[in-house]
Short mmCIF file of C-alpha atoms in Angstrom, two decimals:
data_model
loop_
_atom_site.label_atom_id
_atom_site.label_comp_id
_atom_site.label_asym_id
_atom_site.label_seq_id
_atom_site.Cartn_x
_atom_site.Cartn_y
_atom_site.Cartn_z
CA MET A 309 -9.60 -8.74 4.08
CA ALA A 310 -11.42 -10.04 7.27
CA LYS A 311 -14.87 -8.85 7.97
CA LEU A 312 -14.78 -5.04 8.69
CA PRO A 313 -15.99 -3.85 12.20
CA LYS A 314 -19.75 -2.84 12.14
CA LYS A 315 -18.68 0.22 14.18
CA TYR A 316 -16.41 1.34 11.53
CA CYS A 317 -18.97 0.65 8.64
CA ASP A 318 -21.72 2.48 10.38
CA ARG A 319 -19.45 5.51 11.17
CA VAL A 320 -18.41 5.98 7.52
CA LEU A 321 -21.91 5.55 6.41
CA ALA A 322 -23.01 8.33 8.83
CA THR A 323 -20.18 10.76 8.09
CA LEU A 324 -18.61 10.30 4.84
CA LYS A 325 -21.26 12.11 2.49
CA ARG A 326 -20.84 15.49 4.56
CA TYR A 327 -17.11 15.50 4.14
CA GLN A 328 -17.26 14.63 0.44
CA GLY A 329 -19.39 17.82 -0.20
CA ILE A 330 -16.90 19.89 1.99
CA VAL A 331 -13.74 18.80 0.47
CA THR A 332 -15.26 19.36 -3.00
CA SER A 333 -16.20 22.81 -2.29
CA HIS A 334 -12.87 23.67 -0.66
CA ARG A 335 -11.04 22.25 -3.72
CA SER A 336 -13.10 24.34 -6.07
CA ARG A 337 -12.39 27.54 -3.98
CA ASP A 338 -8.79 26.51 -3.35
CA VAL A 339 -8.90 27.19 0.29
CA SER A 340 -5.68 27.63 2.24
CA GLU A 341 -3.45 25.04 3.64
CA ALA A 342 -4.25 26.00 7.06
CA ASP A 343 -8.10 25.57 6.59
CA THR A 344 -7.25 22.32 4.62
CA VAL A 345 -5.50 21.04 7.77
CA THR A 346 -8.51 21.85 9.80
CA VAL A 347 -10.70 19.82 7.64
CA VAL A 348 -8.42 16.85 7.32
CA LYS A 349 -8.23 16.77 11.26
CA ASP A 350 -12.06 16.56 11.17
CA VAL A 351 -12.12 13.78 8.48
CA LEU A 352 -9.67 11.83 10.53
CA ALA A 353 -11.73 12.19 13.49
CA ASP A 354 -15.29 11.76 12.33
CA VAL A 355 -14.73 9.47 9.29
CA PHE A 356 -11.59 7.56 10.28
CA GLY A 357 -12.42 7.29 14.01
CA TYR A 358 -9.43 9.09 15.88
CA ASP A 359 -9.56 11.24 18.88
CA LYS A 360 -9.00 14.63 17.70
CA TYR A 361 -7.34 15.81 20.97
CA THR A 362 -5.28 12.77 22.11
CA GLU A 363 -4.37 10.83 18.81
CA LEU A 364 -3.84 13.73 16.20
CA THR A 365 -0.83 16.10 16.79
CA SER A 366 1.26 18.66 15.08
CA GLU A 367 4.14 18.50 17.41
CA HIS A 368 6.66 16.67 15.23
CA GLN A 369 9.27 18.89 13.54
CA ILE A 370 10.72 18.48 9.98
CA ARG A 371 13.98 20.43 9.52
CA GLY A 372 12.65 23.12 11.99
CA THR A 373 9.21 23.28 10.70
CA TYR A 374 6.33 21.32 12.09
CA CYS A 375 4.72 18.64 10.01
CA ASP A 376 1.09 19.21 9.28
CA LEU A 377 -0.29 16.21 11.28
CA ALA A 378 0.78 12.89 12.86
CA ILE A 379 -1.43 10.01 14.07
CA GLN A 380 0.21 9.06 17.37
CA ILE A 381 -1.12 6.27 19.47
CA GLU A 382 0.25 5.57 22.92
CA GLY A 383 3.37 7.63 22.10
CA LYS A 384 4.04 5.92 18.82
CA VAL A 385 3.61 7.80 15.48
CA ARG A 386 1.75 5.51 13.04
CA PHE A 387 1.29 7.95 10.32
CA LEU A 388 2.78 11.16 9.20
CA ILE A 389 0.27 13.34 7.06
CA GLU A 390 1.47 16.03 4.73
CA VAL A 391 -1.30 18.34 3.97
CA LYS A 392 -1.34 20.80 0.87
CA SER A 393 -3.89 23.44 0.22
CA ALA A 394 -7.16 22.11 -1.14
CA GLY A 395 -6.63 23.19 -4.74
CA SER A 396 -2.93 21.88 -4.95
CA THR A 397 -1.97 19.05 -7.46
CA LEU A 398 -0.22 16.54 -5.40
CA ASN A 399 3.20 15.47 -6.49
CA ASP A 400 6.19 13.44 -5.08
CA ASN A 401 8.08 16.60 -4.41
CA HIS A 402 5.64 17.35 -1.55
CA LEU A 403 6.82 14.11 0.07
CA ARG A 404 10.64 14.44 0.51
CA GLN A 405 10.88 16.27 3.78
CA ALA A 406 8.26 13.88 5.45
CA VAL A 407 9.80 10.74 3.94
CA ASN A 408 13.32 11.89 5.38
CA TYR A 409 11.82 12.54 8.63
CA GLY A 410 9.99 9.35 8.74
CA ALA A 411 13.09 7.47 7.88
CA HIS A 412 15.10 9.16 10.53
CA LYS A 413 12.44 8.47 13.05
CA GLY A 414 11.46 4.93 12.05
CA ILE A 415 8.05 5.92 10.79
CA GLU A 416 6.96 3.76 7.91
CA TRP A 417 3.68 5.26 6.67
CA ILE A 418 3.24 8.61 5.16
CA ILE A 419 0.06 10.14 3.89
CA LEU A 420 -0.06 13.17 1.44
CA THR A 421 -3.41 14.83 0.89
CA ASN A 422 -5.20 18.01 -0.04
CA GLY A 423 -8.49 16.77 1.52
CA PHE A 424 -9.92 15.68 -1.80
CA GLU A 425 -7.22 13.27 -2.92
CA TRP A 426 -5.43 10.84 -0.38
CA ARG A 427 -2.13 9.01 -1.29
CA PHE A 428 -0.43 6.40 0.93
CA TYR A 429 3.29 5.80 1.00
CA LYS A 430 5.59 3.32 2.59
CA VAL A 431 9.11 4.66 3.52
CA LEU A 432 11.87 2.21 2.36
CA PHE A 433 14.59 2.31 4.96
CA GLU A 434 17.47 2.09 2.44
CA GLN A 435 20.16 4.19 1.01
CA PRO A 436 19.26 6.48 -0.79
CA ILE A 437 15.91 6.88 1.01
CA SER A 438 12.87 6.17 -1.06
CA TRP A 439 9.23 5.19 -0.99
CA ASP A 440 6.63 3.03 -2.50
CA GLU A 441 3.16 4.38 -3.26
CA ILE A 442 0.66 1.91 -1.85
CA THR A 443 -2.58 3.29 -3.00
CA ARG A 444 -4.48 6.47 -3.57
CA PHE A 445 -8.18 7.68 -3.82
CA ASN A 446 -10.39 10.53 -4.04
CA LEU A 447 -12.54 11.01 -1.01
CA PRO A 448 -15.66 12.12 -2.98
CA ASP A 449 -15.44 8.88 -5.14
CA MET A 450 -15.65 6.57 -2.13
CA SER A 451 -19.02 4.93 -1.41
CA PRO A 452 -19.84 3.59 2.11
CA ARG A 453 -21.91 1.01 0.47
CA SER A 454 -19.04 -0.48 -1.58
CA GLN A 455 -16.95 -3.26 0.07
CA ALA A 456 -13.99 -2.33 -1.96
CA ASP A 457 -14.14 1.26 -0.91
CA LEU A 458 -14.63 0.46 2.70
CA GLU A 459 -11.69 -1.79 2.59
CA ARG A 460 -9.61 0.95 0.98
CA LEU A 461 -10.68 3.51 3.65
CA PHE A 462 -10.09 0.90 6.35
CA LEU A 463 -6.30 1.22 5.74
CA LEU A 464 -6.41 4.39 7.72
CA ALA A 465 -9.18 3.83 10.12
CA ARG A 466 -8.54 3.71 13.83
CA GLU A 467 -9.93 0.16 13.92
CA GLY A 468 -7.42 -0.89 11.29
CA LEU A 469 -4.46 -0.13 13.39
CA PRO A 470 -4.76 -3.21 15.84
CA VAL A 471 -4.88 -5.56 12.88
CA ASP A 472 -2.23 -3.64 11.00
CA ALA A 473 -4.39 -3.44 8.00
CA ILE A 474 -2.13 -1.05 5.94
CA ASN A 475 0.91 -3.49 6.45
CA ALA A 476 -1.26 -6.52 5.33
CA TYR A 477 -2.47 -4.67 2.27
CA HIS A 478 1.17 -3.72 1.35
CA GLN A 479 2.40 -7.34 1.71
CA HIS A 480 -0.46 -8.59 -0.42
CA GLN A 481 0.70 -5.98 -3.07
CA GLN A 482 4.24 -7.25 -2.84
CA VAL A 483 3.24 -10.71 -3.68
CA VAL A 484 0.04 -10.45 -5.92
CA ASN A 485 1.49 -8.43 -8.92
CA GLN A 486 2.73 -8.73 -12.40
CA PHE A 487 6.23 -9.27 -11.24
CA SER A 488 5.70 -12.03 -8.87
CA ILE A 489 3.34 -13.91 -11.18
CA ALA A 490 5.81 -13.63 -14.12
CA GLN A 491 8.59 -15.00 -11.89
CA LEU A 492 6.38 -18.00 -10.77
CA LEU A 493 5.50 -18.62 -14.57
CA LEU A 494 9.17 -18.99 -15.11
CA SER A 495 9.92 -21.14 -12.06
CA GLU A 496 10.91 -24.90 -12.61
CA PRO A 497 7.71 -26.25 -11.10
CA LEU A 498 5.41 -24.34 -13.47
CA LEU A 499 7.56 -24.82 -16.48
CA ASN A 500 7.61 -28.61 -15.75
CA SER A 501 3.69 -28.51 -15.52
CA VAL A 502 3.42 -26.71 -18.89
CA ARG A 503 5.81 -29.11 -20.52
CA ARG A 504 3.85 -32.21 -19.09
CA GLU A 505 0.62 -30.89 -20.38
CA LEU A 506 2.00 -30.24 -23.79
CA ARG A 507 3.46 -33.66 -23.91
CA ARG A 508 0.12 -35.14 -22.61
CA LEU A 509 -1.81 -33.20 -25.41
CA PHE A 510 0.78 -33.85 -28.11
CA PRO A 511 2.69 -37.15 -27.33
CA ASP A 512 5.04 -36.68 -30.31
CA LEU A 513 6.14 -33.36 -29.29
CA ARG A 514 9.71 -32.75 -28.21
CA VAL A 515 10.00 -29.45 -26.03
CA ASP A 516 12.10 -28.76 -22.94
CA ASN A 517 11.78 -26.08 -20.13
CA GLY A 518 14.18 -23.82 -21.87
CA ASP A 519 12.11 -23.55 -25.02
CA ILE A 520 9.03 -22.69 -22.85
CA SER A 521 10.88 -20.25 -20.88
CA ASP A 522 12.34 -18.44 -23.99
CA LEU A 523 8.66 -18.23 -25.42
CA LEU A 524 7.49 -16.60 -22.05
CA VAL A 525 10.34 -14.18 -21.81
CA ASN A 526 10.52 -13.24 -25.47
CA THR A 527 6.94 -13.32 -26.64
CA VAL A 528 4.34 -13.89 -24.05
CA LEU A 529 5.33 -11.74 -21.05
CA LYS A 530 6.03 -7.88 -21.24
CA ARG A 531 9.58 -7.05 -21.05
CA GLU A 532 9.12 -5.02 -17.91
CA VAL A 533 7.84 -7.65 -15.83
CA VAL A 534 10.91 -9.96 -16.36
CA ASP A 535 13.65 -7.30 -16.32
CA GLY A 536 14.42 -4.59 -13.81
CA ASP A 537 14.69 -3.99 -10.15
CA LYS A 538 11.05 -4.90 -9.38
CA ALA A 539 11.45 -8.14 -11.29
CA ASP A 540 14.60 -8.98 -9.34
CA ASP A 541 12.95 -8.13 -5.99
CA ALA A 542 10.03 -10.63 -6.93
CA LYS A 543 12.56 -13.32 -7.80
CA VAL A 544 14.24 -12.82 -4.46
CA ARG A 545 11.04 -12.75 -2.55
CA ILE A 546 10.01 -16.18 -4.25
CA ARG A 547 13.34 -17.73 -3.54
CA LYS A 548 13.13 -16.70 0.20
CA ALA A 549 9.69 -18.20 0.38
CA GLU A 550 10.72 -21.45 -1.10
CA GLN A 551 13.64 -21.60 1.25
CA ARG A 552 11.39 -21.08 4.22
CA LEU A 553 9.23 -23.98 3.08
CA GLN A 554 12.31 -26.11 2.65
CA ARG A 555 13.61 -25.40 6.08
CA ALA A 556 10.13 -25.97 7.67
CA ALA A 557 9.77 -29.30 5.86
CA LYS A 558 13.36 -30.29 6.95
CA LYS A 559 12.70 -29.31 10.63
CA ALA A 560 9.28 -31.26 10.46
CA ALA A 561 11.07 -34.28 9.12
CA GLU A 562 13.80 -34.21 11.79
CA ALA A 563 11.10 -33.94 14.52
CA ALA A 564 9.29 -37.00 13.19
#
């Protein structure tokens, strides 16, 4: 991630500790959902940098009831925020109405929180409607002196919106994961490299790419990273990336 803005880092350093104590206390007392919404709104303003009066709203209806909060910038909703009472154990069932509303309105990002725990989701615009969990953290566990924690908090920060920080984080997750790495290991270029290295080390060895691929699939890699929907998605993503490179190379050659 690019260097974080000093204004953002200074604000988190100055405000985070206070709210860590508040949300911990509220959790132990299981304060009401209405009171939790108030605290979450304060956290969004004081820690994450939003204008409480112009950028945070409760005006969006979900099946006749209002969603707890939305972050709305220049008329566009960037996040829907579903807030549960401070002592609630968060689960995916809390998401369904917000996800369906987001899908209907074209809103990609949903946050589920009880003030203490924060979970981030991306709405998948497909049938049936579904979602991916992007990340989660407990606010009291975050340290303003940890670069990793500051980067995680930055996903929701006001300063993160112009650089689309959460989308960049999600795209990184889509590529740098066990499924993509497994598919790369099974690709022809990498199989060729392994075969060449084996032959360099053991000149008398007879081995082909199929032998290496079988070993990887059957004994080296876990079954879940080579089979299933996520493995198929990774395979498609890598194939499309390769096709983009081939088209770019062809276009460059034609222009030369």
